[in-house]
Amino acid sequence: MDVLIHHIIGKYNYWLYTILMMIGLYAMIAKNNLIKKLVGMNIFQTAIILFYVSIACKKGATIPIIEEHGGSVAGHAIRVADYINPLPHVLMLTAIVVSVSTFGVALALAVKIYQKYKTLEEDEILMRLRDK
Amino acid sequence: MTHNFPVLIVTVPLLSAFIISGLSWVKKSLCFPVALLALGTSVFCAIGLLFRVLDLGVVEYHMGGWMPPWGIAYRVDLLNGLMLVIVSLVALTNLVATHRTVVADFPEKHGTFYTLYVLFVTGLMGISVTGDVFNLYVLLEITSLTAYALIALGQPDRAPLASLNYVFIGTIGACFYLLGIGYLYIMTGSLNMADIASLLPPIYHSKAVLVAFIFCMVGVCTKMAFFPLHVWLPNAYTYAPDAATSVIAPLMTKVMVYVMIRLVFSVFLPDFSFHVLHISHAFVWLACLAIVMGSLLALSQKNIKTMLTYIIVSEIGYMVGGFWLGNRLGMSGAILHILNDAIMTLCLFLAVGNISYKIRELDFVHLKGLFRKMPITMAAFVAGGLSAIGVPPTCGFFSKWYLISGAIQAGQYGFMLALLFSSLVNVVLFFRIIEIAYFEPMEPHNDTTGLKGSIIEAPLTMLVPLLIVAVSLVVVGIYSGDIVTTLIAPILPKGIG
Amino acid sequence: MEMVNSIRPLLAVMVSLCAVPLIAAARKPNVREMWTFLAAALKFLIVISMLPAVLRGSQFTYTLVEFLPGAAIRFKVDALGMLFALVASSLWIITSVYSVGYMRGLKEHSQTRYFCFFALALSATIGVAFSANLLTLYLFYEMLSLATYPLVTHHQDREARQSGRKYLTYILGTSIGLVLPAMLIIYHLTGSLEFSSVGLLAGHASKGLVALLLFMLLFGFAKAAIMPFHGWLPAAMVAPTPVSALLHAVAVVKVGVFSIVRVLIGIFGTDLLFSYHLSTPILIVASITILAGSLIALSQDNLKRLLAFSTISQLSYIILGVALLSPKGMTGGILHIAMHAFGKITLFFCAGAIFVATGKKNISEMTGIGRRMPVTMAAFFIASLSIIGLPPCGGFWSKWYLVLGSLEANHLSVLFVLLFSSFLNACYFMPIAYRAFFLRPEESMFEKGVQEGPPFCVVPLVITALFSIFLLFYPQPFLDLATMMVRSLGGT
């Protein structure tokens, strides 16, 4: 029972992201339609982004915007435990940009493929390639 | 001025890429000169940086003046210095050599091509110069995205699909790397390579660090096309435009090998990678498999470009295996081979680019009698082939020397046999092409100029860089000993046997 | 022993390398031929210029570049190297004369390419002769393999293609698969690759490892055509005859055998071979090749193929001599490098002259040819005497020393092999001469009247045949060089 609580429920965020990642990977590998594969790729990347964001969390802390306690901010020591770690969020902003660009490039490629083959199903495309 | 070299080497091409992009709308003919200027500056900075590092040991540049580990630091030691020189020189040579091909293949879009090209090189140089693991991820993705786009510009019926496959597999690789550094961040709280290295030793035996290592390595191996994660490489490189292949093929996978070496030397120190984990034997065996499979798959190809891509898969096996042998000889061989393979691959792909520019088709049947028609290009091709086989005094012989010596010293005779097998297969591969080009008379339909028997060599701007690269194969070979003693030996950490 | 640091060894190698662009760029055939002759003459002169000093006991040395401690490109001219270089450079001049006659007589194509690669091949040969260590030797050995490929496949037809493949498979396959790892293992064991007078490996390796390395190197230098890696030599006979003459009677095959002799003396050393009883396996391998080569030669009808198998057999005489490990035996083996070269090249020249003059390749078609081409066949007869080992030809000396050497080393079985093989040689050479001269005029296949080959072909073969006789009476400087080499070895 202890094991259940500690390893599974206590670390539910890691489990969630692992499951999301696996869903994304599954879609990339098993689905035939190119757009579905792309969406799977996006889910995979999003899972990793969520993983990073989750590790920034602290118990009882608030978003990392410094609250003013009257007077100027400088000169006051910041109580670190009051704010969640902003660094992973910042890193993930970059990662989201990367993810979006990759998705954009991949969609452009899918459009080109569609223009050429008039289908987005991978097995049909491969069959047409073999016929050439 | 010189202390800005680490950042100039990345920012100049980056900003030029935007300028070229703008120019491609306004005045296309200026795109190439701007690209030339940008990459020329990078070469200048890279060489200057290498000399500085030879003097000072390590050069650091802190972005925005922020001290690491809070800010991003660029850290250049001999390993990156060497990589930067390789990347910038190869990129510049290829830019000059393929100008004609680009203008011929993309009459409307060559501005776009040059934008992507310069961005690609920016990414590669950024990967080589950075000292921050997350910055490396970002630059890795810049490199990959531009590579995807460059590849997709190739043959319209096959290139987009090949590129899309590369997108899928490449993204998985990059995301694994991202996950790996995420674990490292959780365990150490830092993203700076040197900082992580100092924080890791107490926690070497934790599972999270092990997982971080595995994810990082798998991610890098995917990007590096290490067998069996190589499946994206042959199609992507074959169907890409020739000008793109001759810059992506020599550089992309080698820079990934550099990343692997950097992770092992400077993040997970050799102590961890070799002594705490016992995976070096497994890596060497996988490398043997990569070498053998790469060679065998190359034998079955009918297209010269595809054959060369499988040779690349084999060469990656040399580098990975040599590195994981764990002794000075093997590692020197691996790092020397990064240099040698970059030159060799550039030479071979430029030669193939010349052939393709004149002959249009690259299946073996179309190569008949080429020695008569394009003697200089074929001579350079033969030089590249001899280097792949490992004939002295070309550079390929000397990296094989170190790799085999390292294998003998480590007792890994399987690796030595794989290397010899690969040399023998390369003999068959290259002499097959030499035979076809030497023996059969030219096909009538290849006779585009209507002058039977006359030489139809590629234009001078394509020939001269090719010849320079071919000659440098021998020159670098002759100076291998000096290169190893001055540039490579100091890179290796002290504890390696 | 005095070491002289001089650039002359490098110059000897570079002369023909520098001639290649000049040959390639020449517009007129006569200009092109002039460059070849100039390079050949210059090379010979440079080699000769070092002869007096070497005979006095000095050695020339020159280091080009050093890669690793103990692994450098270094030249050294000692007695053995000088002997081989003399043979190769002198015969190049004569072969060039012959080539002119042959190629123009048959109106061959791509003559420029032919002369260019010929020059390259000779450059590599002299490079091997003057190598001071195994790395330099390997470098020039590979260069020779690559430079001779276009020469072997000169005719660019189907047969040439198959032979070219066989050539590369045997020669590159063994050098990369056997010599390269052996070289690296030796470097790993001893930290050096230099040929020393006492043998490099002494004290560094166990008996099993030494035996393994010995066999790797013995079979790895497949240019020596030791069975079973001899298959490339008969196949290479598709090449034009000057190629077969110089390269496959003198340069390429002697490079192979020279490399083995160098390695036996300089890397293993006579002491090591003696103490590990390794001379017997080498003797067995050599003897098998000698006898089998001669036996197969007996059954050949194509003249060049017969000469090829004869060469295979004769090459192993050299290895046999050195493997005897006795002073006279080794002298005989080394001397045979020179004697066989002059004899065999004459035989090939004759075969080529016959082809140019009559178009005949097979012995069965050559009945009565002695009346039509008396000078050529007389030269053939003299040269075959030299190969068999009978006076009045120089080959007698090398056979004499070999016989004495086998008695000295108490290897009576080797004596038997030598005598039986000489008998076999007579069995396949004498019928040719008999057919040519002594059959009745009605049975002759040729018209009456004397019609020799072109003068450019006949004069060289007369010169080499006469030289074979000359060598009997004046075997110096070859004999001196051989004895000097043997004397300079430590031990024995």
Short mmCIF file of N, CA and C in Angstrom, two decimals, chain B residues 372 386 389 391-392 397-398 401-402 404-405 408-409 420 423-424 427 431 435 438-440 477-478 481, chain C residues 67-68 110 113 135 138-139 146 149-150 153 156 161 165 168 172-173 176 180-181 184-185 187-188 193:
data_model
loop_
_atom_site.label_atom_id
_atom_site.label_comp_id
_atom_site.label_asym_id
_atom_site.label_seq_id
_atom_site.Cartn_x
_atom_site.Cartn_y
_atom_site.Cartn_z
N ARG B 372 37.02 9.46 -69.32
CA ARG B 372 37.40 10.22 -70.49
C ARG B 372 36.77 11.59 -70.51
N LEU B 386 40.18 6.47 -52.31
CA LEU B 386 41.38 5.91 -51.70
C LEU B 386 41.44 6.25 -50.22
N ILE B 389 39.14 3.93 -48.50
CA ILE B 389 39.72 2.61 -48.38
C ILE B 389 40.82 2.61 -47.32
N VAL B 391 44.27 4.14 -48.02
CA VAL B 391 45.55 3.95 -48.67
C VAL B 391 46.45 5.11 -48.28
N PRO B 392 47.66 4.85 -47.80
CA PRO B 392 48.51 5.99 -47.50
C PRO B 392 48.89 6.68 -48.80
N PHE B 397 43.98 6.77 -44.19
CA PHE B 397 44.88 5.74 -43.68
C PHE B 397 45.26 6.02 -42.24
N PHE B 398 45.54 7.30 -41.96
CA PHE B 398 46.06 7.60 -40.63
C PHE B 398 45.03 7.48 -39.54
N TRP B 401 44.82 3.94 -38.89
CA TRP B 401 46.00 3.54 -38.11
C TRP B 401 45.71 3.67 -36.62
N TYR B 402 45.24 4.88 -36.23
CA TYR B 402 44.98 5.10 -34.80
C TYR B 402 43.86 4.20 -34.31
N ILE B 404 42.81 1.26 -35.47
CA ILE B 404 43.20 -0.15 -35.34
C ILE B 404 44.20 -0.32 -34.20
N SER B 405 45.14 0.64 -34.08
CA SER B 405 46.08 0.53 -32.96
C SER B 405 45.35 0.56 -31.63
N ILE B 408 43.79 -2.77 -31.06
CA ILE B 408 44.75 -3.78 -30.63
C ILE B 408 45.10 -3.58 -29.17
N GLN B 409 45.30 -2.29 -28.80
CA GLN B 409 45.68 -2.02 -27.42
C GLN B 409 44.57 -2.38 -26.45
N LEU B 420 38.91 -3.63 -40.93
CA LEU B 420 39.55 -4.21 -42.11
C LEU B 420 38.51 -4.64 -43.13
N SER B 423 37.32 -1.68 -44.96
CA SER B 423 38.28 -1.23 -45.98
C SER B 423 38.16 -2.08 -47.22
N LEU B 424 38.08 -3.40 -47.04
CA LEU B 424 38.01 -4.28 -48.20
C LEU B 424 36.72 -4.05 -48.98
N VAL B 427 37.05 -1.08 -51.06
CA VAL B 427 37.80 -1.35 -52.29
C VAL B 427 36.84 -1.78 -53.38
N PHE B 431 36.10 0.55 -56.59
CA PHE B 431 36.63 0.06 -57.85
C PHE B 431 35.53 -0.39 -58.80
N GLU B 435 35.76 1.00 -62.35
CA GLU B 435 35.67 0.11 -63.51
C GLU B 435 34.67 0.63 -64.53
N TYR B 438 35.85 3.65 -66.23
CA TYR B 438 37.07 3.49 -66.99
C TYR B 438 36.83 2.66 -68.24
N PHE B 439 36.01 1.61 -68.10
CA PHE B 439 35.98 0.62 -69.17
C PHE B 439 35.00 0.89 -70.28
N GLU B 440 33.72 1.09 -69.90
CA GLU B 440 32.76 1.14 -70.98
C GLU B 440 32.85 2.42 -71.78
N GLY B 477 46.71 14.22 -44.42
CA GLY B 477 47.25 12.91 -44.11
C GLY B 477 48.70 12.99 -43.68
N ILE B 478 49.48 13.74 -44.45
CA ILE B 478 50.91 13.82 -44.14
C ILE B 478 51.13 14.48 -42.79
N GLY B 481 50.38 13.38 -37.90
CA GLY B 481 51.10 13.27 -36.63
C GLY B 481 51.11 14.59 -35.89
N PHE C 67 55.45 10.76 -38.62
CA PHE C 67 54.09 10.88 -38.10
C PHE C 67 54.05 10.65 -36.61
N LEU C 68 54.58 9.52 -36.23
CA LEU C 68 54.57 9.12 -34.84
C LEU C 68 55.99 8.69 -34.54
N SER C 110 45.87 4.97 -76.28
CA SER C 110 46.15 5.52 -74.94
C SER C 110 47.60 5.36 -74.53
N ARG C 113 48.68 7.58 -71.48
CA ARG C 113 48.30 7.06 -70.17
C ARG C 113 49.27 5.96 -69.77
N LEU C 135 56.41 1.06 -42.80
CA LEU C 135 55.36 1.99 -43.21
C LEU C 135 55.64 2.55 -44.60
N TYR C 138 55.06 -0.09 -47.12
CA TYR C 138 53.63 -0.31 -47.35
C TYR C 138 53.06 0.79 -48.24
N LEU C 139 53.48 2.03 -47.97
CA LEU C 139 52.98 3.16 -48.75
C LEU C 139 53.30 2.97 -50.22
N LEU C 146 48.19 0.41 -57.19
CA LEU C 146 47.24 1.28 -57.86
C LEU C 146 47.78 1.76 -59.20
N TYR C 149 47.38 -0.91 -62.00
CA TYR C 149 46.05 -1.33 -62.44
C TYR C 149 45.70 -0.83 -63.85
N PRO C 150 45.90 0.48 -64.13
CA PRO C 150 45.59 0.90 -65.51
C PRO C 150 46.48 0.23 -66.54
N THR C 153 45.06 -3.34 -67.12
CA THR C 153 43.79 -3.32 -67.83
C THR C 153 43.82 -2.43 -69.06
N GLN C 156 41.33 -2.55 -72.04
CA GLN C 156 39.97 -2.13 -71.75
C GLN C 156 38.91 -3.01 -72.38
N ARG C 161 39.08 -6.49 -68.00
CA ARG C 161 38.29 -6.14 -66.84
C ARG C 161 38.32 -7.25 -65.79
N ARG C 165 40.06 -7.15 -62.05
CA ARG C 165 39.39 -7.46 -60.79
C ARG C 165 40.19 -8.46 -59.99
N LEU C 168 43.26 -6.81 -58.47
CA LEU C 168 43.01 -6.02 -57.28
C LEU C 168 42.62 -6.87 -56.09
N LEU C 172 45.25 -6.04 -53.43
CA LEU C 172 44.78 -5.12 -52.40
C LEU C 172 44.16 -5.88 -51.23
N GLY C 173 43.47 -6.98 -51.55
CA GLY C 173 42.84 -7.74 -50.49
C GLY C 173 43.85 -8.23 -49.46
N ILE C 176 45.66 -5.10 -47.57
CA ILE C 176 44.85 -4.46 -46.55
C ILE C 176 44.44 -5.45 -45.47
N LEU C 180 48.43 -4.84 -43.32
CA LEU C 180 48.11 -3.68 -42.47
C LEU C 180 47.95 -4.07 -41.01
N PRO C 181 47.12 -5.09 -40.68
CA PRO C 181 47.05 -5.44 -39.26
C PRO C 181 48.37 -5.95 -38.72
N LEU C 184 50.48 -3.03 -37.85
CA LEU C 184 50.05 -2.33 -36.65
C LEU C 184 50.34 -3.14 -35.40
N ILE C 185 50.22 -4.47 -35.50
CA ILE C 185 50.53 -5.29 -34.34
C ILE C 185 52.02 -5.16 -34.01
N TYR C 187 53.93 -2.64 -34.66
CA TYR C 187 54.15 -1.32 -34.06
C TYR C 187 53.71 -1.31 -32.60
N HIS C 188 52.59 -1.97 -32.35
CA HIS C 188 52.07 -2.02 -30.99
C HIS C 188 53.05 -2.76 -30.07
N LEU C 193 58.91 0.66 -36.56
CA LEU C 193 58.72 -0.19 -37.73
C LEU C 193 60.00 -0.28 -38.55
#
